[in-house]
Amino acid sequence: MTDRLPGFSTLAVHAGAQPDPTTGARATPIYQTTSFVFNDADHAASLFGLQSFGNIYTRIGNPTNAVLEERVAALEGGTAALAVASGHAAQVVVLQQLMKPGDEIVAARKLYGGSINQFTHAFKSFGWNVAWADPDEIESFERAVTPHTKAIFIESIANPSGSVTDIEAIAAVARKAGVPLIVDNTLATPYLIKPIDHGADIVVHSLTKFLGGHGNSLGGIIVDGGTFDWSKDNKYPMLSEPRPEYHGIKIQETFGNFAFAIACRVLGLRDLGPALSPFNAFMILTGIETLPLRMQKHCDNAKAVAEFLAGHPAVASVNYAGLPGDKYNNLARKYAPKGAGAVFTFSLKGGYDAGVNLVSNLRLFSHLANVGDTRSLVIHPASTTHSQLDDAAKVKSGAAPDVVRLSIGIEDKDDLIADLDQALGA
Amino acid sequence: MNHDTYPDNYIRGILNSVKSIAMVGASPVNVRPSYFAFKYLAERGYDMIPVNPGHVGKSLLGKPFVASLADIGRPIDMVDIFRNSSHIMPVVEEALRLSPLPKVIWMQLGARDDAAAAKAEAVGIKVVMNRCPKIEYGRLSSEISWMGVNSRTLSSKRAPMPTQGMRLSLNRMSVGGGETAASDRAAKNKTETT
Ligand SMILES: Cc1ncc(COP(=O)(O)O)c(C=O)c1O
């Protein structure tokens, strides 16, 4: 019998999950427990020594979370994954494996505003320096690389602008520099884009958005592409050198092509502590089962709404990569042929005030600081998510004062269009 | 055999059929990968024999070390080589002098010697290179899923609760023929850089 390859929707439902060993429960149980009993002293020692597969304590691993991890690893085509408490936690845990004080990361200027804050302020206090590069100008990444560079970080589809990044071109820069490419795939999800297929080495997500998809649970995940050789030179001692916290184990030598995920778990999550609640893991897993259905509907609705806005007299411009003629339409067709996502921005002829007005007149769209909910959402980034940035940085990250961001939900598209129409006319 | 990627059925067939495994280069130091693999395979019911001339007189988890494959003195199904690529050939040559021949020669993660593999395959021995039998067993049984690792298999049957000495079913549905594009690329990057 030859192996038949299951498709994406089958993986979204099945990967990582199987009926419970003791009860036969078919849905993944919520293992709401802090700890797991050992069979005997030897079993405990081999678990703590990483010699056996199994569970110890939920800060290090949990069976519900493990199903989520394998599910997302399978959807992304990675070797392993680690779920953590939030998207931001995922980013800290990843970089803790790679960076020491004085090291640098090259990051795309077009990132979620919270990530720009995290990189600029929190990471600076760890002694990790950021060099910003412009994803619209690939050479700027090359120019930003120095001997201290340890990684390159981009978003596949950027928040809030919805612009599509040329992952393969930046992966080539990373390969030449001998550093891993980390892609935040939150806005695309693996249904639209699988960054590892395009040369990414590590994928991170805020599970809070489309993967969970229902606006009810925070979570984050790190996916190991299994593609990077951490022991090639001495750049990544967390992976290549004997680890004193595990009596001298070398992580890559022992765990091969899923060593990065293991390092994130046993060195990062264990010691930094941002564990995901098993309850949240369950909610997110349930969301992922319908990811392909939801994501297609999100994209189809977004395209219809973007087309409507583009024809509206009060609208100055619409930035949706799914529209023909958009600056990013070619990249969208290459990387995300099923749809260009459901988060995009537009600007109003009436500027800042018109933006504020629109938000207050909408009846179906919710005014809040999130994306990737079943519900349609609206926000004015300049006064909220990106308010800490100065005006120049706002413009560069796609959050100019006249810009409104939408996250299109899975309602009936005609109702969304009618709501925008009445709010724009009011 | 294409040694860049292996179909799951190939690995599954080997792990389902072999019973005794001689591990060349087994270490009694409990942080070495060979110790991890030896212990795990013993727990999953394989008849394990540690081979390491530096440790004769000692034993590993109750199994006495022998100095060489020839010293085992009984037929073995598989030779698992925990040595660097540069030390593979003499071990394979030694294995080829055994009578009866082993059915499988397995080279550990990071170890690969295509010439040695060709010699073994010429006499009908199955060869696996640059893989870990512990990882592959854990993957195909999905026991490795506890660690968030992508087993690249699916099953709608109730999972077993593994106990000491228990053999696990490896007959799950495979995803992606046992190789993701990602690990293919890792193998390729590795050969390009070395
Ligand atoms: C693209 C992107 N990355 C990361 C994050 C941070 O995720 P979390 O809020 O789960 O920490 C967000 C949140 O808005 C995001 O949109």
Short mmCIF file of C-alpha atoms in Angstrom, two decimals, chain B:
data_model
loop_
_atom_site.label_atom_id
_atom_site.label_comp_id
_atom_site.label_asym_id
_atom_site.label_seq_id
_atom_site.Cartn_x
_atom_site.Cartn_y
_atom_site.Cartn_z
CA MET B 1 17.29 3.01 -1.95
CA ASN B 2 17.12 6.77 -2.02
CA HIS B 3 18.78 7.79 1.23
CA ASP B 4 17.64 11.41 1.25
CA THR B 5 14.08 10.48 2.20
CA TYR B 6 12.55 7.19 3.33
CA PRO B 7 8.92 6.20 2.88
CA ASP B 8 7.26 5.50 6.22
CA ASN B 9 6.51 1.97 5.04
CA TYR B 10 10.23 1.24 4.74
CA ILE B 11 11.02 2.42 8.27
CA ARG B 12 7.84 0.81 9.65
CA GLY B 13 8.75 -2.51 8.04
CA ILE B 14 12.17 -2.47 9.68
CA LEU B 15 10.99 -1.48 13.14
CA ASN B 16 8.16 -4.02 13.01
CA SER B 17 10.38 -6.93 11.94
CA VAL B 18 13.66 -6.65 13.85
CA LYS B 19 13.85 -8.08 17.37
CA SER B 20 17.52 -7.84 18.36
CA ILE B 21 19.59 -4.69 17.93
CA ALA B 22 23.34 -4.40 18.49
CA MET B 23 24.20 -0.77 19.22
CA VAL B 24 27.79 0.05 18.21
CA GLY B 25 29.12 3.02 20.14
CA ALA B 26 26.56 2.72 22.95
CA SER B 27 27.51 4.96 25.85
CA PRO B 28 26.89 4.37 29.55
CA VAL B 29 26.83 8.17 30.06
CA ASN B 30 23.18 9.06 30.60
CA VAL B 31 23.21 12.35 28.68
CA ARG B 32 24.51 10.86 25.44
CA PRO B 33 22.01 10.32 22.60
CA SER B 34 23.03 6.65 22.33
CA TYR B 35 22.03 6.10 25.97
CA PHE B 36 18.64 7.74 25.29
CA ALA B 37 18.01 5.54 22.26
CA PHE B 38 19.27 2.34 23.94
CA LYS B 39 17.03 2.86 26.94
CA TYR B 40 13.96 3.71 24.87
CA LEU B 41 14.34 0.77 22.49
CA ALA B 42 14.82 -1.59 25.45
CA GLU B 43 11.64 -0.17 27.02
CA ARG B 44 9.78 -0.87 23.79
CA GLY B 45 10.75 -4.54 23.97
CA TYR B 46 13.78 -4.81 21.68
CA ASP B 47 16.58 -7.19 22.65
CA MET B 48 19.41 -4.65 22.99
CA ILE B 49 23.14 -5.45 22.95
CA PRO B 50 25.64 -2.65 23.76
CA VAL B 51 28.86 -2.83 21.70
CA ASN B 52 31.78 -0.67 22.83
CA PRO B 53 35.33 -1.94 23.42
CA GLY B 54 35.96 0.87 25.89
CA HIS B 55 33.35 -0.39 28.33
CA VAL B 56 33.81 -4.18 28.35
CA GLY B 57 33.24 -5.50 31.87
CA LYS B 58 30.50 -2.95 32.51
CA SER B 59 26.86 -3.18 31.56
CA LEU B 60 24.23 -0.84 30.22
CA LEU B 61 20.82 -1.10 31.90
CA GLY B 62 21.70 -4.67 32.86
CA LYS B 63 23.06 -5.72 29.46
CA PRO B 64 26.80 -6.51 29.43
CA PHE B 65 28.97 -4.59 26.94
CA VAL B 66 30.74 -6.61 24.25
CA ALA B 67 33.88 -5.39 22.43
CA SER B 68 32.81 -6.12 18.86
CA LEU B 69 29.96 -7.44 16.76
CA ALA B 70 31.80 -10.76 16.42
CA ASP B 71 31.77 -11.14 20.20
CA ILE B 72 27.98 -11.21 20.38
CA GLY B 73 28.04 -14.88 19.47
CA ARG B 74 24.44 -15.16 18.25
CA PRO B 75 22.46 -13.89 15.24
CA ILE B 76 21.31 -10.27 15.40
CA ASP B 77 18.67 -8.57 13.28
CA MET B 78 19.98 -5.01 13.19
CA VAL B 79 23.23 -3.12 13.74
CA ASP B 80 22.63 0.45 14.94
CA ILE B 81 25.80 2.51 14.49
CA PHE B 82 26.34 5.42 16.85
CA ARG B 83 29.57 6.66 15.28
CA ASN B 84 30.54 9.67 13.13
CA SER B 85 30.32 9.29 9.36
CA SER B 86 34.11 8.81 9.15
CA HIS B 87 33.95 5.69 11.37
CA ILE B 88 31.07 3.98 9.62
CA MET B 89 32.92 1.93 6.98
CA PRO B 90 34.92 -0.36 9.32
CA VAL B 91 31.79 -1.12 11.35
CA VAL B 92 29.85 -2.00 8.21
CA GLU B 93 32.73 -4.21 7.02
CA GLU B 94 32.70 -5.95 10.38
CA ALA B 95 28.94 -6.45 10.12
CA LEU B 96 29.36 -7.95 6.65
CA ARG B 97 31.65 -10.65 8.12
CA LEU B 98 28.89 -11.86 10.49
CA SER B 99 27.15 -15.11 9.75
CA PRO B 100 24.22 -14.96 9.42
CA LEU B 101 24.25 -11.39 8.15
CA PRO B 102 22.15 -8.80 9.96
CA LYS B 103 18.98 -7.80 8.10
CA VAL B 104 19.39 -4.09 8.71
CA ILE B 105 22.23 -1.59 9.20
CA TRP B 106 21.09 1.69 10.70
CA MET B 107 23.29 4.81 10.99
CA GLN B 108 22.45 7.40 13.55
CA LEU B 109 21.25 10.98 13.10
CA GLY B 110 24.05 12.93 11.43
CA ALA B 111 25.88 9.79 10.21
CA ARG B 112 25.97 8.96 6.54
CA ASP B 113 28.36 6.94 4.39
CA ASP B 114 26.96 6.19 0.95
CA ALA B 115 29.80 3.86 -0.03
CA ALA B 116 29.30 1.75 3.08
CA ALA B 117 25.55 1.72 2.45
CA ALA B 118 26.10 0.51 -1.11
CA LYS B 119 28.29 -2.37 0.13
CA ALA B 120 25.63 -3.51 2.58
CA GLU B 121 22.80 -3.15 0.10
CA ALA B 122 24.76 -5.21 -2.44
CA VAL B 123 24.35 -8.23 -0.16
CA GLY B 124 20.68 -7.58 0.52
CA ILE B 125 20.93 -5.68 3.80
CA LYS B 126 18.47 -2.82 4.30
CA VAL B 127 20.14 0.46 5.19
CA VAL B 128 18.90 3.55 6.98
CA MET B 129 21.15 6.61 7.39
CA ASN B 130 20.95 9.87 9.31
CA ARG B 131 17.91 8.83 11.37
CA CYS B 132 17.32 7.89 15.00
CA PRO B 133 15.36 4.66 15.64
CA LYS B 134 14.00 6.13 18.88
CA ILE B 135 12.64 9.17 17.07
CA GLU B 136 11.24 7.07 14.23
CA TYR B 137 9.58 4.60 16.61
CA GLY B 138 8.19 7.46 18.68
CA ARG B 139 6.97 9.17 15.53
CA LEU B 140 5.30 6.19 13.86
CA SER B 141 3.64 5.14 17.13
CA SER B 142 2.81 8.83 17.79
CA GLU B 143 4.31 8.51 21.29
CA ILE B 144 6.53 11.43 20.29
CA SER B 145 3.41 13.59 20.00
CA TRP B 146 3.64 14.20 23.76
CA MET B 147 6.50 16.54 22.86
CA GLY B 148 4.52 18.50 20.25
CA VAL B 149 6.44 16.76 17.48
CA ASN B 150 4.75 16.30 14.13
CA SER B 151 4.42 12.51 13.90
CA ARG B 152 3.20 12.93 10.32
CA THR B 153 0.68 10.17 11.00
CA LEU B 154 -3.04 10.08 11.78
CA SER B 155 -5.27 7.56 13.51
CA SER B 156 -8.91 7.34 14.54
CA LYS B 157 -8.21 4.40 16.88
CA ARG B 158 -7.91 4.77 20.64
CA ALA B 159 -4.34 5.61 21.63
CA PRO B 160 -2.51 3.09 23.84
CA MET B 161 -1.18 4.09 27.26
CA PRO B 162 2.40 2.85 26.92
CA THR B 163 3.81 0.80 29.79
CA GLN B 164 7.27 -0.63 30.39
CA GLY B 165 8.26 -3.19 27.75
CA MET B 166 5.16 -2.58 25.64
CA ARG B 167 5.41 -2.69 21.84
CA LEU B 168 3.29 -0.01 20.16
CA SER B 169 1.45 -0.27 16.88
CA LEU B 170 3.25 1.60 14.12
CA ASN B 171 0.44 1.11 11.59
CA ARG B 172 -1.00 4.60 11.50
CA MET B 173 -1.98 6.52 8.39
CA SER B 174 0.99 8.46 7.03
CA VAL B 175 0.96 12.10 6.13
CA GLY B 176 3.17 13.27 3.32
CA GLY B 177 4.77 9.89 2.63
CA GLY B 178 6.84 10.21 5.77
CA GLU B 179 8.78 13.24 4.67
CA THR B 180 7.74 16.85 4.86
CA ALA B 181 9.12 19.27 2.35
CA ALA B 182 10.85 20.89 5.30
CA SER B 183 12.95 17.95 6.38
CA ASP B 184 13.81 17.24 2.76
CA ARG B 185 15.17 20.72 2.57
CA ALA B 186 17.11 20.30 5.81
CA ALA B 187 18.77 17.19 4.44
CA LYS B 188 19.58 19.02 1.23
CA ASN B 189 20.95 22.10 2.99
CA LYS B 190 23.13 19.82 5.05
CA THR B 191 24.68 18.05 2.10
CA GLU B 192 25.20 21.37 0.35
CA THR B 193 27.08 22.89 3.25
CA THR B 194 29.24 19.87 4.11
#
